[in-house]
Each structure stands twice: as C-alpha cells, then as structure tokens.
Amino acid sequence: MIRKPIALLNILIAAVSFYLIAVRSDWGFVYWLLSSTAPFMILTAVAVFFKIRILQGLLLPALLFFSIGALAAYEFTWGTFFAILGALVMLASAIYIIVRNISKLVIVRLLIRFLIGTVLLVSFLFLRERIIPEPELREITAAEINIFDK
C-alpha cells in the first residue's frame, strides 16, 4: 500500500517543520500553525491514510497556495527547505488521491471540494494577515531620526 508511506512521510516532515519553526526559533507554536505547511500536511496524512474524501478535496487548494508560498520564500533556510519539501510531498499526495479516484463523478466532487476549499483557504489567509500583519516599509526622514534636532 502506497498510502501509508505517504501519510507517514507527511507526518515526519510536519514534525521536522514543527521542531525547526516552533521549538528552535522564538516564533512559537501559533506562528508555526499559521505560517507553515505543516498543519495541512498533517491533515493530508489523515486524509490519505483514512481515505477521508471530503478532507482530500478541501486540501487541494491548500497544497497549491502553500506550494507557491514555500517557493516564493525570501531567503533559504532549513525551515524553507522543509516547507518546499513538504509542499512537494503534499502535491504528490494530491496527485495520488486524484489518480486513485479517476471517474467523472469523483472529478466533479473534487472540483466542488476544491472550490469550497479555496474559499475556506482565502478566508484563512485573510484571518492570518489580521493576526500576523506584514510590517510596513517606509522611508525614515531626518526629523524622525533627530539628526538635526539639537
């Protein structure tokens, strides 16, 4: 059976990601949960291992968005490496799920779940942006530095 190794590989990479991001850095568990691919990898592992089809369909957009996000990382670190590796493993999991269930009805169901998952993922990303906002970049003027105020 190919689904057990895929599920175990997902969980292993998620665990390494958890160690690198949540344990070794100062960011902690919440940042790991909101910013890494690991929670989706764990759900993918559960979906593949237990053949939960609704979960499989909902994870497909997450795989797509987080694969792009992992590849668009600013600098290479071990965390980035495992995020990219995790994204590739999840993509392989998604391809395995689709290939195993080829029929017109299943493809229609997967597309419906994909649309639902896309809506849920976009709302998750919007919520994540509210919780962890991107820092604003702007120029600092001389008055703010107080160079000329003596």
Coordinates of N, CA and C in Angstrom, one line a residue:
M1 N 0.8 -1.2 0.0 CA 0.0 0.0 0.0 C 0.9 1.2 0.0
I2 N 0.5 2.1 -0.9 CA 1.3 3.4 -1.0 C 0.8 4.5 -0.1
R3 N -0.4 4.4 0.4 CA -0.9 5.5 1.2 C -0.3 5.5 2.6
K4 N 0.1 4.4 3.2 CA 0.7 4.5 4.5 C 2.1 5.2 4.5
P5 N 3.0 4.9 3.5 CA 4.2 5.7 3.5 C 4.0 7.2 3.2
I6 N 3.0 7.5 2.3 CA 2.8 8.9 2.1 C 2.3 9.6 3.3
A7 N 1.4 9.0 4.1 CA 0.9 9.6 5.3 C 2.0 9.7 6.3
L8 N 2.9 8.7 6.5 CA 4.0 8.8 7.4 C 5.0 9.8 7.0
L9 N 5.3 10.0 5.7 CA 6.2 11.0 5.2 C 5.7 12.4 5.5
N10 N 4.4 12.6 5.3 CA 3.7 13.9 5.6 C 3.9 14.2 7.1
I11 N 3.7 13.2 8.0 CA 3.8 13.5 9.4 C 5.2 13.7 9.8
L12 N 6.2 13.0 9.2 CA 7.6 13.2 9.5 C 8.0 14.6 9.1
I13 N 7.7 15.1 7.9 CA 8.1 16.4 7.5 C 7.4 17.5 8.4
A14 N 6.2 17.2 8.7 CA 5.5 18.2 9.6 C 6.2 18.3 11.0
A15 N 6.6 17.1 11.5 CA 7.3 17.1 12.8 C 8.6 17.9 12.7
V16 N 9.4 17.7 11.6 CA 10.6 18.4 11.4 C 10.4 19.9 11.3
S17 N 9.3 20.3 10.6 CA 8.9 21.7 10.5 C 8.6 22.3 11.8
F18 N 7.8 21.5 12.6 CA 7.5 22.0 13.9 C 8.7 22.2 14.8
Y19 N 9.7 21.3 14.7 CA 10.9 21.4 15.5 C 11.7 22.7 15.1
L20 N 11.8 22.9 13.8 CA 12.6 24.0 13.3 C 11.9 25.3 13.5
I21 N 10.6 25.4 13.4 CA 9.9 26.7 13.5 C 9.5 27.0 14.9
A22 N 8.8 26.0 15.5 CA 8.2 26.3 16.8 C 9.1 26.1 18.0
V23 N 10.0 25.1 17.9 CA 10.9 24.8 19.0 C 12.2 25.6 19.0
R24 N 12.9 25.6 17.9 CA 14.2 26.2 17.8 C 14.2 27.7 17.6
S25 N 13.1 28.3 17.1 CA 13.0 29.7 16.9 C 12.2 30.3 18.0
D26 N 12.2 31.7 18.0 CA 11.4 32.4 19.0 C 10.0 32.6 18.6
W27 N 9.6 32.1 17.5 CA 8.2 32.4 17.0 C 7.1 31.6 17.7
G28 N 7.4 30.4 18.0 CA 6.5 29.6 18.8 C 5.4 28.9 18.0
F29 N 4.5 28.2 18.7 CA 3.5 27.3 18.1 C 2.5 28.0 17.3
V30 N 2.0 29.2 17.7 CA 1.0 29.9 16.9 C 1.5 30.3 15.6
Y31 N 2.7 30.8 15.5 CA 3.3 31.2 14.2 C 3.5 30.0 13.3
W32 N 3.9 28.8 13.9 CA 4.1 27.6 13.1 C 2.7 27.2 12.6
L33 N 1.7 27.3 13.4 CA 0.4 26.8 13.0 C -0.1 27.7 11.8
L34 N 0.1 29.0 11.9 CA -0.5 30.0 11.0 C 0.4 30.2 9.7
S35 N 1.7 29.8 9.8 CA 2.6 30.2 8.7 C 3.2 29.1 7.9
S36 N 3.1 27.9 8.4 CA 3.8 26.8 7.7 C 2.8 25.8 7.1
T37 N 3.4 25.0 6.3 CA 2.6 24.0 5.6 C 2.2 22.8 6.5
A38 N 2.9 22.7 7.6 CA 2.8 21.5 8.5 C 1.3 21.1 8.9
P39 N 0.5 22.1 9.3 CA -0.9 21.6 9.7 C -1.6 21.0 8.5
F40 N -1.4 21.5 7.3 CA -2.0 21.0 6.1 C -1.5 19.6 5.8
M41 N -0.2 19.4 6.1 CA 0.5 18.1 5.8 C -0.1 17.1 6.7
I42 N -0.4 17.5 8.0 CA -1.0 16.5 8.9 C -2.4 16.1 8.5
L43 N -3.1 17.1 8.0 CA -4.5 16.8 7.5 C -4.4 16.0 6.3
T44 N -3.4 16.2 5.4 CA -3.3 15.4 4.2 C -3.0 14.0 4.6
A45 N -2.1 13.8 5.6 CA -1.7 12.5 6.0 C -3.0 11.7 6.5
V46 N -3.8 12.4 7.3 CA -5.0 11.8 7.9 C -6.0 11.5 6.7
A47 N -6.1 12.4 5.7 CA -7.0 12.2 4.6 C -6.6 11.0 3.8
V48 N -5.3 10.9 3.5 CA -4.8 9.8 2.7 C -4.9 8.5 3.4
F49 N -4.5 8.5 4.7 CA -4.4 7.3 5.5 C -5.8 6.7 5.7
F50 N -6.8 7.6 6.1 CA -8.1 7.1 6.4 C -9.1 7.2 5.3
K51 N -8.6 7.6 4.1 CA -9.5 7.8 2.9 C -10.7 8.7 3.1
I52 N -10.4 9.8 3.8 CA -11.5 10.8 4.0 C -11.6 11.7 2.8
R53 N -12.5 11.5 2.0 CA -12.6 12.2 0.7 C -12.9 13.7 0.8
I54 N -13.8 14.1 1.7 CA -14.1 15.5 1.8 C -12.9 16.3 2.2
L55 N -12.1 15.7 3.1 CA -10.8 16.3 3.5 C -9.8 16.4 2.4
Q56 N -9.8 15.4 1.6 CA -8.8 15.3 0.5 C -9.1 16.5 -0.5
G57 N -10.4 16.7 -0.8 CA -10.8 17.8 -1.7 C -10.5 19.1 -1.1
L58 N -10.8 19.3 0.1 CA -10.5 20.6 0.8 C -9.0 20.9 0.9
L59 N -8.2 19.9 0.8 CA -6.8 20.2 1.0 C -6.1 20.6 -0.3
L60 N -6.7 20.3 -1.5 CA -6.1 20.5 -2.8 C -5.7 22.0 -3.0
P61 N -6.6 23.0 -2.7 CA -6.2 24.4 -2.8 C -5.1 24.8 -1.8
A62 N -5.2 24.2 -0.6 CA -4.1 24.5 0.3 C -2.8 24.0 -0.2
L63 N -2.7 22.9 -0.8 CA -1.5 22.4 -1.4 C -1.0 23.4 -2.4
L64 N -1.9 23.9 -3.3 CA -1.5 24.8 -4.4 C -0.9 26.1 -3.8
F65 N -1.7 26.7 -2.9 CA -1.3 28.0 -2.4 C 0.0 27.9 -1.5
F66 N 0.1 26.9 -0.7 CA 1.3 26.8 0.2 C 2.5 26.4 -0.6
S67 N 2.3 25.6 -1.7 CA 3.4 25.3 -2.6 C 4.0 26.6 -3.2
I68 N 3.1 27.4 -3.7 CA 3.6 28.7 -4.2 C 4.2 29.5 -3.1
G69 N 3.6 29.6 -2.0 CA 4.2 30.4 -0.9 C 5.6 29.9 -0.4
A70 N 5.7 28.6 -0.4 CA 7.0 28.0 0.0 C 8.1 28.3 -1.0
L71 N 7.7 28.2 -2.3 CA 8.7 28.5 -3.4 C 9.0 30.0 -3.5
A72 N 8.1 30.9 -3.0 CA 8.4 32.3 -3.1 C 9.0 32.9 -1.8
A73 N 9.6 32.0 -1.0 CA 10.2 32.5 0.3 C 11.4 33.4 -0.1
Y74 N 11.6 34.3 0.8 CA 12.7 35.4 0.6 C 14.1 34.8 0.6
E75 N 14.4 34.0 1.6 CA 15.7 33.5 1.8 C 15.7 32.0 2.1
F76 N 16.7 31.3 1.8 CA 16.8 29.9 2.0 C 17.3 29.6 3.4
T77 N 16.4 28.9 4.1 CA 16.8 28.4 5.5 C 16.4 26.9 5.5
W78 N 16.7 26.2 6.6 CA 16.3 24.8 6.7 C 14.7 24.8 6.8
G79 N 14.1 25.8 7.5 CA 12.7 25.8 7.5 C 12.1 25.9 6.1
T80 N 12.7 26.8 5.3 CA 12.2 26.9 3.9 C 12.4 25.6 3.1
F81 N 13.5 25.0 3.3 CA 13.8 23.7 2.7 C 12.7 22.7 3.0
F82 N 12.3 22.6 4.3 CA 11.3 21.6 4.7 C 9.9 22.0 4.3
A83 N 9.7 23.4 4.2 CA 8.4 23.8 3.6 C 8.3 23.4 2.2
I84 N 9.4 23.6 1.4 CA 9.3 23.2 0.0 C 9.2 21.7 -0.2
L85 N 9.9 21.0 0.6 CA 9.9 19.5 0.6 C 8.4 19.1 1.0
G86 N 7.9 19.7 2.0 CA 6.5 19.4 2.4 C 5.5 19.7 1.4
A87 N 5.7 20.8 0.7 CA 4.8 21.2 -0.4 C 4.9 20.1 -1.5
L88 N 6.1 19.7 -1.9 CA 6.2 18.7 -2.9 C 5.6 17.3 -2.5
V89 N 5.8 17.0 -1.2 CA 5.1 15.7 -0.8 C 3.6 15.8 -0.8
M90 N 3.1 17.0 -0.3 CA 1.7 17.2 -0.4 C 1.1 17.2 -1.8
L91 N 1.9 17.7 -2.7 CA 1.5 17.7 -4.1 C 1.4 16.3 -4.6
A92 N 2.4 15.5 -4.3 CA 2.5 14.1 -4.6 C 1.3 13.3 -4.0
S93 N 0.9 13.7 -2.8 CA -0.3 13.1 -2.1 C -1.5 13.4 -2.9
A94 N -1.6 14.7 -3.3 CA -2.8 15.1 -4.1 C -2.9 14.4 -5.4
I95 N -1.8 14.3 -6.1 CA -1.8 13.5 -7.4 C -2.2 12.1 -7.1
Y96 N -1.7 11.5 -6.1 CA -2.0 10.1 -5.7 C -3.5 10.0 -5.5
I97 N -4.1 10.9 -4.7 CA -5.5 10.9 -4.4 C -6.3 11.0 -5.7
I98 N -6.0 11.9 -6.6 CA -6.7 12.1 -7.9 C -6.6 10.9 -8.8
V99 N -5.4 10.3 -8.9 CA -5.2 9.2 -9.8 C -5.9 7.9 -9.3
R100 N -6.0 7.8 -8.0 CA -6.7 6.6 -7.4 C -8.2 6.7 -7.6
N101 N -8.7 7.9 -7.8 CA -10.2 8.0 -7.8 C -10.7 8.6 -9.1
I102 N -10.1 8.1 -10.2 CA -10.5 8.7 -11.5 C -11.8 8.1 -12.0
S103 N -12.8 9.0 -12.0 CA -14.1 8.8 -12.6 C -14.7 10.2 -12.7
K104 N -15.7 10.4 -13.7 CA -16.2 11.7 -13.9 C -16.9 12.2 -12.6
L105 N -17.6 11.4 -11.9 CA -18.3 11.8 -10.7 C -17.3 12.2 -9.6
V106 N -16.3 11.5 -9.5 CA -15.3 11.8 -8.5 C -14.6 13.1 -8.8
I107 N -14.3 13.4 -10.1 CA -13.6 14.6 -10.5 C -14.6 15.8 -10.3
V108 N -15.9 15.6 -10.5 CA -16.8 16.7 -10.3 C -16.8 17.0 -8.8
R109 N -16.9 15.9 -8.0 CA -16.9 16.1 -6.5 C -15.6 16.8 -6.0
L110 N -14.4 16.4 -6.6 CA -13.2 17.0 -6.2 C -13.2 18.5 -6.6
L111 N -13.7 18.9 -7.8 CA -13.8 20.3 -8.2 C -14.7 21.1 -7.2
I112 N -15.8 20.5 -6.8 CA -16.6 21.2 -5.9 C -15.9 21.4 -4.5
R113 N -15.3 20.4 -4.1 CA -14.5 20.5 -2.8 C -13.3 21.5 -3.0
F114 N -12.7 21.5 -4.2 CA -11.6 22.4 -4.5 C -12.1 23.9 -4.3
L115 N -13.3 24.1 -4.9 CA -13.9 25.5 -4.8 C -14.2 25.8 -3.4
I116 N -14.8 24.9 -2.6 CA -15.1 25.2 -1.2 C -13.8 25.4 -0.4
G117 N -12.8 24.5 -0.7 CA -11.5 24.7 0.0 C -10.8 26.0 -0.4
T118 N -11.0 26.4 -1.6 CA -10.4 27.7 -2.0 C -11.0 28.9 -1.2
V119 N -12.3 28.8 -1.1 CA -13.0 29.9 -0.3 C -12.5 29.8 1.2
L120 N -12.5 28.6 1.7 CA -12.0 28.5 3.1 C -10.5 28.9 3.3
L121 N -9.7 28.6 2.3 CA -8.3 28.9 2.4 C -8.1 30.4 2.3
V122 N -8.8 31.1 1.4 CA -8.7 32.5 1.2 C -9.1 33.2 2.5
S123 N -10.2 32.7 3.1 CA -10.6 33.3 4.4 C -9.6 33.1 5.5
F124 N -9.0 31.9 5.5 CA -7.9 31.6 6.5 C -6.7 32.5 6.3
L125 N -6.3 32.8 5.0 CA -5.2 33.7 4.7 C -5.5 35.1 5.1
F126 N -6.8 35.5 4.9 CA -7.2 36.8 5.4 C -7.1 36.9 6.9
L127 N -7.6 35.9 7.6 CA -7.5 35.9 9.0 C -6.1 35.9 9.5
R128 N -5.2 35.1 8.8 CA -3.8 35.1 9.2 C -3.2 36.5 9.0
E129 N -3.5 37.2 8.0 CA -3.0 38.5 7.7 C -3.4 39.5 8.9
R130 N -4.6 39.3 9.4 CA -5.1 40.1 10.5 C -4.3 39.8 11.8
I131 N -4.0 38.5 12.0 CA -3.3 38.1 13.2 C -1.8 38.4 13.2
I132 N -1.2 38.1 12.0 CA 0.3 38.4 11.8 C 0.4 39.3 10.7
P133 N 0.3 40.6 10.9 CA 0.4 41.6 9.7 C 1.8 41.7 9.2
E134 N 1.9 42.0 7.9 CA 3.2 42.2 7.3 C 3.7 43.6 7.8
P135 N 5.0 43.7 8.1 CA 5.5 45.0 8.5 C 5.5 46.0 7.4
E136 N 5.1 47.2 7.7 CA 5.1 48.3 6.7 C 6.5 48.8 6.5
L137 N 6.8 49.0 5.2 CA 8.1 49.5 4.9 C 7.9 51.0 4.4
R138 N 8.7 51.9 5.0 CA 8.6 53.3 4.6 C 9.9 53.9 4.9
E139 N 10.2 55.1 4.3 CA 11.4 55.8 4.5 C 11.4 56.5 5.8
I140 N 12.5 56.6 6.5 CA 12.6 57.3 7.7 C 13.2 58.7 7.4
T141 N 12.5 59.7 7.8 CA 13.0 61.1 7.5 C 14.0 61.5 8.5
A142 N 14.7 62.6 8.2 CA 15.8 63.1 9.1 C 15.1 63.6 10.4
A143 N 13.9 64.1 10.4 CA 13.3 64.6 11.6 C 13.0 63.4 12.5
E144 N 12.6 62.3 12.0 CA 12.3 61.1 12.8 C 13.6 60.6 13.5
I145 N 14.7 60.7 12.8 CA 16.0 60.3 13.4 C 16.5 61.3 14.4
N146 N 16.1 62.5 14.3 CA 16.5 63.6 15.2 C 18.0 63.9 15.0
I147 N 18.4 63.9 13.8 CA 19.8 64.3 13.5 C 20.0 65.8 13.6
F148 N 19.0 66.5 13.1 CA 19.1 68.0 13.1 C 18.5 68.6 14.3
D149 N 17.9 67.9 15.2 CA 17.3 68.5 16.4 C 18.3 68.4 17.6
K150 N 19.0 69.5 17.8 CA 19.9 69.5 18.9 C 19.7 70.7 19.8

